[in-house]
PDB file of C-alpha atoms in Angstrom:
ATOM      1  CA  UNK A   1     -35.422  76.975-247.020  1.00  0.00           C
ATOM      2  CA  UNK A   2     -32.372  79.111-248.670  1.00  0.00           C
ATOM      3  CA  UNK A   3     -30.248  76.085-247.037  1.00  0.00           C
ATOM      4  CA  UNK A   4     -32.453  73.118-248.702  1.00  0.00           C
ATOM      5  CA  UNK A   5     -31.047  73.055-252.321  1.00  0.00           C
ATOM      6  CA  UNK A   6     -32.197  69.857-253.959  1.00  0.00           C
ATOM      7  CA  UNK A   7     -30.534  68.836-257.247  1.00  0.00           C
ATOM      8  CA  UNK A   8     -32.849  69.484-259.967  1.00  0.00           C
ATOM      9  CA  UNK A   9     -33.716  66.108-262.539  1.00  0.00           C
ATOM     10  CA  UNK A  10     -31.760  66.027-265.616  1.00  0.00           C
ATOM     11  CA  UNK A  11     -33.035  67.190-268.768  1.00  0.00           C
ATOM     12  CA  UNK A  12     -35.805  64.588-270.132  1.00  0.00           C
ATOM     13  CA  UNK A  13     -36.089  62.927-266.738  1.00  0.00           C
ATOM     14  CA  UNK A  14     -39.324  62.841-264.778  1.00  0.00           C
ATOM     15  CA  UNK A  15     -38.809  64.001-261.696  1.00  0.00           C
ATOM     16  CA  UNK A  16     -40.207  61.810-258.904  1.00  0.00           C
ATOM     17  CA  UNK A  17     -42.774  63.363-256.633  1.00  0.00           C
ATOM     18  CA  UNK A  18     -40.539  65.001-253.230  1.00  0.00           C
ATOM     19  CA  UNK A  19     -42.577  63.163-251.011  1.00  0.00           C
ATOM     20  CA  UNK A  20     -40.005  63.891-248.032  1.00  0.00           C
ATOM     21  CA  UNK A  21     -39.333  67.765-248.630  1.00  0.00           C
ATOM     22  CA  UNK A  22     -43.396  68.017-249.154  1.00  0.00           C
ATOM     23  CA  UNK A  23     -43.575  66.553-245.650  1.00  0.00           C
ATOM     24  CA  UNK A  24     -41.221  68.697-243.951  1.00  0.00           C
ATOM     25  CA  UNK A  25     -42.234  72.333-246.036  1.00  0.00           C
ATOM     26  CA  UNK A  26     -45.947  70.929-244.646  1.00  0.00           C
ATOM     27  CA  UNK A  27     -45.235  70.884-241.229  1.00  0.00           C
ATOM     28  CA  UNK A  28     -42.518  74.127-241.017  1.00  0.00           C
ATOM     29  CA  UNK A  29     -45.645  75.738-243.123  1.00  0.00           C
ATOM     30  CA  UNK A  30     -48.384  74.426-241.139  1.00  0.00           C
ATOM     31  CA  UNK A  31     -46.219  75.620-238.011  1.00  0.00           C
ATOM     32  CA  UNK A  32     -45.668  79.199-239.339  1.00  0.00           C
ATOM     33  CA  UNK A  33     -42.016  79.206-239.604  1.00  0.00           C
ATOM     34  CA  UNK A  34     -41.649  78.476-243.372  1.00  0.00           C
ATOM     35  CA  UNK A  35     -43.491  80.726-245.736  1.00  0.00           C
ATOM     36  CA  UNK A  36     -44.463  78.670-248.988  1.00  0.00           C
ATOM     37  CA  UNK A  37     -43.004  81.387-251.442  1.00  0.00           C
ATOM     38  CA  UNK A  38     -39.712  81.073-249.691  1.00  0.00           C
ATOM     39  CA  UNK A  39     -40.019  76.922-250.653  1.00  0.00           C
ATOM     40  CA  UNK A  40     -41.328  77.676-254.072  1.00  0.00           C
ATOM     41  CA  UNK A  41     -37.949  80.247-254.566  1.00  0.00           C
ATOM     42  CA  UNK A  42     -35.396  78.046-252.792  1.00  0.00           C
ATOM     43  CA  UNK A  43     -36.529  74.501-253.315  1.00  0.00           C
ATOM     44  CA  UNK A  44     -36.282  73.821-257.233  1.00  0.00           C
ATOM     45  CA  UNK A  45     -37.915  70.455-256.910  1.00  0.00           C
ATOM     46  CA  UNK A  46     -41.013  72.172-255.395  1.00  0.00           C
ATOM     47  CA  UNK A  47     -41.482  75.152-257.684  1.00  0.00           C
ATOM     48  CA  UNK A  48     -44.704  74.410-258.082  1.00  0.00           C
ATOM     49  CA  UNK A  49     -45.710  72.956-254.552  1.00  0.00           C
ATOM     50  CA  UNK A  50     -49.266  74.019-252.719  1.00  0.00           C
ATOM     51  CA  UNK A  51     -49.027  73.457-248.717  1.00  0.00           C
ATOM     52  CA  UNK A  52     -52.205  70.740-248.305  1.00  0.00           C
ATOM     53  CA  UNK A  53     -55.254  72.894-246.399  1.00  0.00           C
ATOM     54  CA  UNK A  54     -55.462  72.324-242.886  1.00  0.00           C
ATOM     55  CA  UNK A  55     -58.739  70.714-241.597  1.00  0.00           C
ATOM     56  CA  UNK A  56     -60.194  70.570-238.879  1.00  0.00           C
ATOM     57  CA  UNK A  57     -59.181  68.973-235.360  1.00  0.00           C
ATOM     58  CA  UNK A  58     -62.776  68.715-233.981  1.00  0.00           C
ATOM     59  CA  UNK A  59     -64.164  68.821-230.944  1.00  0.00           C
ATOM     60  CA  UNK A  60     -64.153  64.796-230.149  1.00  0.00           C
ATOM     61  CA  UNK A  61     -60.252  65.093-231.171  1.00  0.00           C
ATOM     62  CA  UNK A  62     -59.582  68.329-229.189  1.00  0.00           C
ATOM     63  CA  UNK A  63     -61.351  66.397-225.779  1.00  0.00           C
ATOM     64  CA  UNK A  64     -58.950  63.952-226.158  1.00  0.00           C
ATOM     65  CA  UNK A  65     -56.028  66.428-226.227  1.00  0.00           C
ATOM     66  CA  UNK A  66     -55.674  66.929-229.753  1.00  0.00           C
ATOM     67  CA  UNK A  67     -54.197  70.385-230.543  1.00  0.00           C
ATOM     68  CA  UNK A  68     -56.279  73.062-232.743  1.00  0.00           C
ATOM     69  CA  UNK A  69     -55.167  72.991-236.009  1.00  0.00           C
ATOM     70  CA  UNK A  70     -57.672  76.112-237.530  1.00  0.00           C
ATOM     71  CA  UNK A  71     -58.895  79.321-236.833  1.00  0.00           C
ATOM     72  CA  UNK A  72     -62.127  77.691-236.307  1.00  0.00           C
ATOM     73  CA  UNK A  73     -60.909  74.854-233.520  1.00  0.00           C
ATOM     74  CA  UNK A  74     -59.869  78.269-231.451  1.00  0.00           C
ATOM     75  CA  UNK A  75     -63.386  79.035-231.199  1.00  0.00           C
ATOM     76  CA  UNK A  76     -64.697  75.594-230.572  1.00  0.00           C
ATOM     77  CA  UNK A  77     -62.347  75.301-227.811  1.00  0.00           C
ATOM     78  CA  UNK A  78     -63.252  78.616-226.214  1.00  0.00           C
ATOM     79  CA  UNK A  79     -66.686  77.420-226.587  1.00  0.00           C
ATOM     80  CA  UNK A  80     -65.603  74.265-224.922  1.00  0.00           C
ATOM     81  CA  UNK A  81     -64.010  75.849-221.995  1.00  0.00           C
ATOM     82  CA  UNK A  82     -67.517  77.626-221.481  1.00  0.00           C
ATOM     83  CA  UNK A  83     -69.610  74.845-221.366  1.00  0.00           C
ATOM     84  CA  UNK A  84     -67.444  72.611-219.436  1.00  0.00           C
ATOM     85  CA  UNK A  85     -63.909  74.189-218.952  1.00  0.00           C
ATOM     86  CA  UNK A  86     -61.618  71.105-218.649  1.00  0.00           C
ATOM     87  CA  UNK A  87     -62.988  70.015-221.779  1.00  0.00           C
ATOM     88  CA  UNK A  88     -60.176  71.294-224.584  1.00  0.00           C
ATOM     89  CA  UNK A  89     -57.647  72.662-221.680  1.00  0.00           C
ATOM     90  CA  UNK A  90     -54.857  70.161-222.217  1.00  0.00           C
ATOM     91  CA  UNK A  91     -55.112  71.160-226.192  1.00  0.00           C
ATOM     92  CA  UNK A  92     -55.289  75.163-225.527  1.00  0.00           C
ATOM     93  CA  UNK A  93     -52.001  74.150-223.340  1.00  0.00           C
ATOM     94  CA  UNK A  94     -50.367  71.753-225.619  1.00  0.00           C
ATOM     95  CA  UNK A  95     -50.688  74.301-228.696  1.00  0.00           C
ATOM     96  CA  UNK A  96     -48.993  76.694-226.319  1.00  0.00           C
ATOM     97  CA  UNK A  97     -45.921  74.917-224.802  1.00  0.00           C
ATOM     98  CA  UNK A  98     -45.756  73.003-228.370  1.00  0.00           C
ATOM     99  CA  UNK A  99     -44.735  76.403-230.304  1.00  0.00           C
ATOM    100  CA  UNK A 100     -47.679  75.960-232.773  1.00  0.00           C
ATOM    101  CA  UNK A 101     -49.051  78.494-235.255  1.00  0.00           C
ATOM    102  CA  UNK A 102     -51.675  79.301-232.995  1.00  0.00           C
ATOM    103  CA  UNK A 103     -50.077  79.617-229.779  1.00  0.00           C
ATOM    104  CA  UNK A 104     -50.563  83.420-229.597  1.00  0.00           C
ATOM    105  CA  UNK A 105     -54.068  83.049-229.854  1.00  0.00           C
ATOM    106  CA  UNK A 106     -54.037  79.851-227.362  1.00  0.00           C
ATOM    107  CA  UNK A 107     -51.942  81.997-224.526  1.00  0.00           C
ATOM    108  CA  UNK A 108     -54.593  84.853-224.898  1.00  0.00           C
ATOM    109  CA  UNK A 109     -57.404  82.118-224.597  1.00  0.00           C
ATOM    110  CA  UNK A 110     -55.621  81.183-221.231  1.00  0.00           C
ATOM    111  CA  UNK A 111     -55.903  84.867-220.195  1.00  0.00           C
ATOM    112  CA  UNK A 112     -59.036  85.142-220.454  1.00  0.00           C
ATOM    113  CA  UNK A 113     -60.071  81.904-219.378  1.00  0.00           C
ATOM    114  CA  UNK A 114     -58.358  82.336-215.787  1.00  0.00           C
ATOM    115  CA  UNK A 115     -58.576  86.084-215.762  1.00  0.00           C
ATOM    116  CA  UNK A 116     -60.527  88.360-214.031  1.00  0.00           C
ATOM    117  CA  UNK A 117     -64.655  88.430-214.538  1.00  0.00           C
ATOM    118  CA  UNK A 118     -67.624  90.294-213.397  1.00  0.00           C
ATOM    119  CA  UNK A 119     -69.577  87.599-212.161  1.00  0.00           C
ATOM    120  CA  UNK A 120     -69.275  87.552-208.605  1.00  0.00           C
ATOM    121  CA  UNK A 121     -68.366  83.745-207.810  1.00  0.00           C
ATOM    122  CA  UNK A 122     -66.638  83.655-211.242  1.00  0.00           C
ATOM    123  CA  UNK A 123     -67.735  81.784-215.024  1.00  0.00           C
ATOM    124  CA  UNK A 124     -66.761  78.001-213.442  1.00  0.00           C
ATOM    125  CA  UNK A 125     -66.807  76.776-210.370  1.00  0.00           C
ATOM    126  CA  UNK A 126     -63.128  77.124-208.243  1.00  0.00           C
ATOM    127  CA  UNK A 127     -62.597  73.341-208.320  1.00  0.00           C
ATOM    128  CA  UNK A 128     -62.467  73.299-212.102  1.00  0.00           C
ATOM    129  CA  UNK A 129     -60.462  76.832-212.121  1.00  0.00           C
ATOM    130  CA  UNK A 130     -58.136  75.137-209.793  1.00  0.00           C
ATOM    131  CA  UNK A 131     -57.841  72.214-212.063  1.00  0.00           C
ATOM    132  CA  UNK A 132     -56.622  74.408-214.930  1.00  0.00           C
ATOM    133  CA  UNK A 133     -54.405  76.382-213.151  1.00  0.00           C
ATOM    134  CA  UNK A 134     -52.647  72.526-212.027  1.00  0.00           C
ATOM    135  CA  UNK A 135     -50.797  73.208-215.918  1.00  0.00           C
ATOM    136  CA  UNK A 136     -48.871  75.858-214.731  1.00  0.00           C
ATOM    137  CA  UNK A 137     -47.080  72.739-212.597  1.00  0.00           C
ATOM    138  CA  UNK A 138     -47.662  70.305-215.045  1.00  0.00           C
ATOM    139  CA  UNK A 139     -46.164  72.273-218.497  1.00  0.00           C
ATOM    140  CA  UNK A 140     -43.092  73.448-218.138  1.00  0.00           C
ATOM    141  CA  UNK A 141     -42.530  76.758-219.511  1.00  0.00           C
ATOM    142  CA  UNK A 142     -45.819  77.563-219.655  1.00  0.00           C
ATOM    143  CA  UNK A 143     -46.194  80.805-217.158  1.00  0.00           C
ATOM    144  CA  UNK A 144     -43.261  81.724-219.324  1.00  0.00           C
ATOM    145  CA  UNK A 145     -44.646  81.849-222.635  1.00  0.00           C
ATOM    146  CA  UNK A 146     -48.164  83.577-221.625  1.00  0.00           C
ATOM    147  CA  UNK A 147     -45.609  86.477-220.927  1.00  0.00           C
ATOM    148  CA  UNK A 148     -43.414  86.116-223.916  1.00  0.00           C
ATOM    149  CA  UNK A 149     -46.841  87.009-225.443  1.00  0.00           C
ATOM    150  CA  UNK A 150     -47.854  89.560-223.241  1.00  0.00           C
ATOM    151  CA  UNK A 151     -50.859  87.919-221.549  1.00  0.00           C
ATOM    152  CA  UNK A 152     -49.497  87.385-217.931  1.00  0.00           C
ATOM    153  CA  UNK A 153     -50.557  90.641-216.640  1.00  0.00           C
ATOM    154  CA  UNK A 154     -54.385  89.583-216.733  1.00  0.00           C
ATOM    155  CA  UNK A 155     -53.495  86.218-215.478  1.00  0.00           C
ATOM    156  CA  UNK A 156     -52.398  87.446-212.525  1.00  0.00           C
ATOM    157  CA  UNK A 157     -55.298  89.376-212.104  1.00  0.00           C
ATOM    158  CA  UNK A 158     -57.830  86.572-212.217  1.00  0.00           C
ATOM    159  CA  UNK A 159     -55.160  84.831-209.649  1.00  0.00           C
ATOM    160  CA  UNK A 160     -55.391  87.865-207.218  1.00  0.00           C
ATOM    161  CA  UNK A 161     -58.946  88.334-207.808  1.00  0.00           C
ATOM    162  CA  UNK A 162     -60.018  84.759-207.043  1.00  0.00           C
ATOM    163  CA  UNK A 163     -57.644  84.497-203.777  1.00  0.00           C
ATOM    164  CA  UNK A 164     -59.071  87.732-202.804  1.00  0.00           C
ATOM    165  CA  UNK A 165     -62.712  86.043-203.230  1.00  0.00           C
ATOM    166  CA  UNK A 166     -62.090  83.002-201.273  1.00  0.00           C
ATOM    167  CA  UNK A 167     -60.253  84.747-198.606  1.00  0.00           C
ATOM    168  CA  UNK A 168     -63.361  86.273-197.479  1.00  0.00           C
ATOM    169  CA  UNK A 169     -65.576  82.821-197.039  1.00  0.00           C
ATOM    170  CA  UNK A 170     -65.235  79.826-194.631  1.00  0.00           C
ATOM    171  CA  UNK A 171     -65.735  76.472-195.252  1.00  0.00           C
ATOM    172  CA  UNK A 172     -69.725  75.426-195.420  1.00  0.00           C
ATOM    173  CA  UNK A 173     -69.802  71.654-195.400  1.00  0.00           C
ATOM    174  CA  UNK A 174     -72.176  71.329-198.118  1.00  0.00           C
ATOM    175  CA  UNK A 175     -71.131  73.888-200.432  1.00  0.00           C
ATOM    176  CA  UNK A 176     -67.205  74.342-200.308  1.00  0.00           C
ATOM    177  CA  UNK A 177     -65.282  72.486-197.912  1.00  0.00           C
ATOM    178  CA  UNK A 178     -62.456  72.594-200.009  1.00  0.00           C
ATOM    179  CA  UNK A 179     -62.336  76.858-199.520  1.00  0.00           C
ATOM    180  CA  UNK A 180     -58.883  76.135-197.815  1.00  0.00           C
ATOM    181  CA  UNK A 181     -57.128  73.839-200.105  1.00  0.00           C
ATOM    182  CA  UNK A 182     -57.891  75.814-203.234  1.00  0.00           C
ATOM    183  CA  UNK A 183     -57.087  78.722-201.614  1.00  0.00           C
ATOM    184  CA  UNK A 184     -53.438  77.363-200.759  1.00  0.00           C
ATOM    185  CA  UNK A 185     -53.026  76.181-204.093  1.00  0.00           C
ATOM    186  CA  UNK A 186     -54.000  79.349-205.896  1.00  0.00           C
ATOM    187  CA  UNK A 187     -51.827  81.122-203.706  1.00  0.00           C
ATOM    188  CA  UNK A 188     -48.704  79.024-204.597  1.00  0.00           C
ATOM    189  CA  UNK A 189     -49.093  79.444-207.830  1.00  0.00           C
ATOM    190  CA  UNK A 190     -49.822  83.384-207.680  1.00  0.00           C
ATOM    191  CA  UNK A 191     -46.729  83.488-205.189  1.00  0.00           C
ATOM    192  CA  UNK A 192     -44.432  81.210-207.878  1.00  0.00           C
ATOM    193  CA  UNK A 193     -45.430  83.755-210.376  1.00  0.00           C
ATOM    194  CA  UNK A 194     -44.570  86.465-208.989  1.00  0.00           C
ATOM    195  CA  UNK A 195     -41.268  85.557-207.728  1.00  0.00           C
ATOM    196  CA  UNK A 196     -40.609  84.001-211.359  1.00  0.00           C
ATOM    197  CA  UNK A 197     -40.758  86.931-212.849  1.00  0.00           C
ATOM    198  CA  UNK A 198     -40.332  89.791-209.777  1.00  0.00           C
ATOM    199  CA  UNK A 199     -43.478  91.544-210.514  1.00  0.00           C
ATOM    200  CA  UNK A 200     -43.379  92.529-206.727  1.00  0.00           C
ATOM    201  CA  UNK A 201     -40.408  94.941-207.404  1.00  0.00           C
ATOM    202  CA  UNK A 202     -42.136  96.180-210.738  1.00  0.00           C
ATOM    203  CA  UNK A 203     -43.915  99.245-209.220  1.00  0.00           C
ATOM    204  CA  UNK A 204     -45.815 100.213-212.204  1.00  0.00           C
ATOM    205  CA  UNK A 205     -47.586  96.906-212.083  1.00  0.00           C
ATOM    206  CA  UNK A 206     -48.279  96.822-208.423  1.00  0.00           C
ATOM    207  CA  UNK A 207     -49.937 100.097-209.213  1.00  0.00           C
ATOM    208  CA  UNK A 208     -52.380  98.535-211.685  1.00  0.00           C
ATOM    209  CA  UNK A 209     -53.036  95.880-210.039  1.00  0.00           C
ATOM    210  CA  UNK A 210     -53.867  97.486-206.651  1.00  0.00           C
ATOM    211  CA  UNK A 211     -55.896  99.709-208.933  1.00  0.00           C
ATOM    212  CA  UNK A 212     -57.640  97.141-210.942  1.00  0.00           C
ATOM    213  CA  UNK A 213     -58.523  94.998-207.228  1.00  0.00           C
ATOM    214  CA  UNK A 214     -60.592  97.981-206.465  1.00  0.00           C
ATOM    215  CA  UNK A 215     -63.361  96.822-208.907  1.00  0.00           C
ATOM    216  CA  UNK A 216     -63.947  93.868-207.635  1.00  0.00           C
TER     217      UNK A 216
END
């Protein structure tokens, strides 16, 4: 904002409201990358300027792909992803690849929502996991910036730990014919990641990861 000098109204003028700089403060406010001191300090005609409050997406929005805009959308959505995990994927993945404010907290909700779990056949079934893990194709940049903010490690995890799984079962016609195919397709992806980012040569992560496949 030190670069967005607006020329003050002259003395005994009122000033018009700055509908265009309260737009764009909003949104470089809203996204985290303005802080509204800074505007207050450096923007004359918006001395006295309050960011509007964020509300809520909602759940109906978020469904349709609508990206979190509060604290409490990132719990609905986790909730979401619980109940019926495509439901709020493509907005945990949007606010991710998008940059937002809450992208942080959106790549460590992808970590834990394809990482590793107790529960013996997983939290959701491997069709939907599957499903999810088609964003890693479908985003650009998206493997990328789970790492930027150190989340990848556990993602890889729940990719090892679910190949691992369905290595050891055959197809039963009535219960998971598709054993095969998501197998492949996990496997791709887990074999894309590593290669992106040469975790194979990173001997300190092979380590804990042969470690950690012990558990399970």
């Amino acid at each position: 904002p030190q670069f967005l000098h607006l020329t003050p109204p002259a003395a005994g003028v009122t000033p018009g409201p700055p509908d265009v700089w309260e737009v764009v403060c909003s949104a470089y406010c809203a996204e985290g990358v303005m802080e509204q001191g800074r505007v207050r300090k450096h923007i004359a005609a918006l001395a006295t300027w309050t960011p509007p409050t964020p509300s809520d997406a909602g759940e109906e929005a978020m469904k349709g792909g609508a990206p979190p805009n509060t604290e409490s959308d990132l719990v609905l959505l986790e909730e979401m992803l619980r109940r019926n995990p495509p439901e709020g994927w493509a907005s945990v993945c949007k606010e991710v690849v998008g940059v937002r404010r809450h992208a942080r907290a959106a790549t460590l909700l992808i970590s834990k929502t394809l990482g590793p779990t107790e529960e013996p056949d997983g939290v959701m079934s491997t069709g939907d996991y599957v499903k999810l893990c088609h964003s890693f194709k479908a985003e650009t940049g998206l493997a990328d910036l789970v790492k930027a903010h150190g989340h990848l490690e556990r993602l890889v995890y729940g990719l090892v730990q679910r190949v691992d799984r369905l290595g050891s079962q055959k197809p039963q016609r009535d219960t998971n014919p598709d054993v095969h195919v998501h197998f492949g397709e996990l496997l791709l992806l887990l074999i894309f990641i590593l290669n992106r980012f040469k975790l194979q040569y990173d001997a300190a992560f092979m380590a804990r990861l042969t470690e950690r496949s012990m558990a399970w």
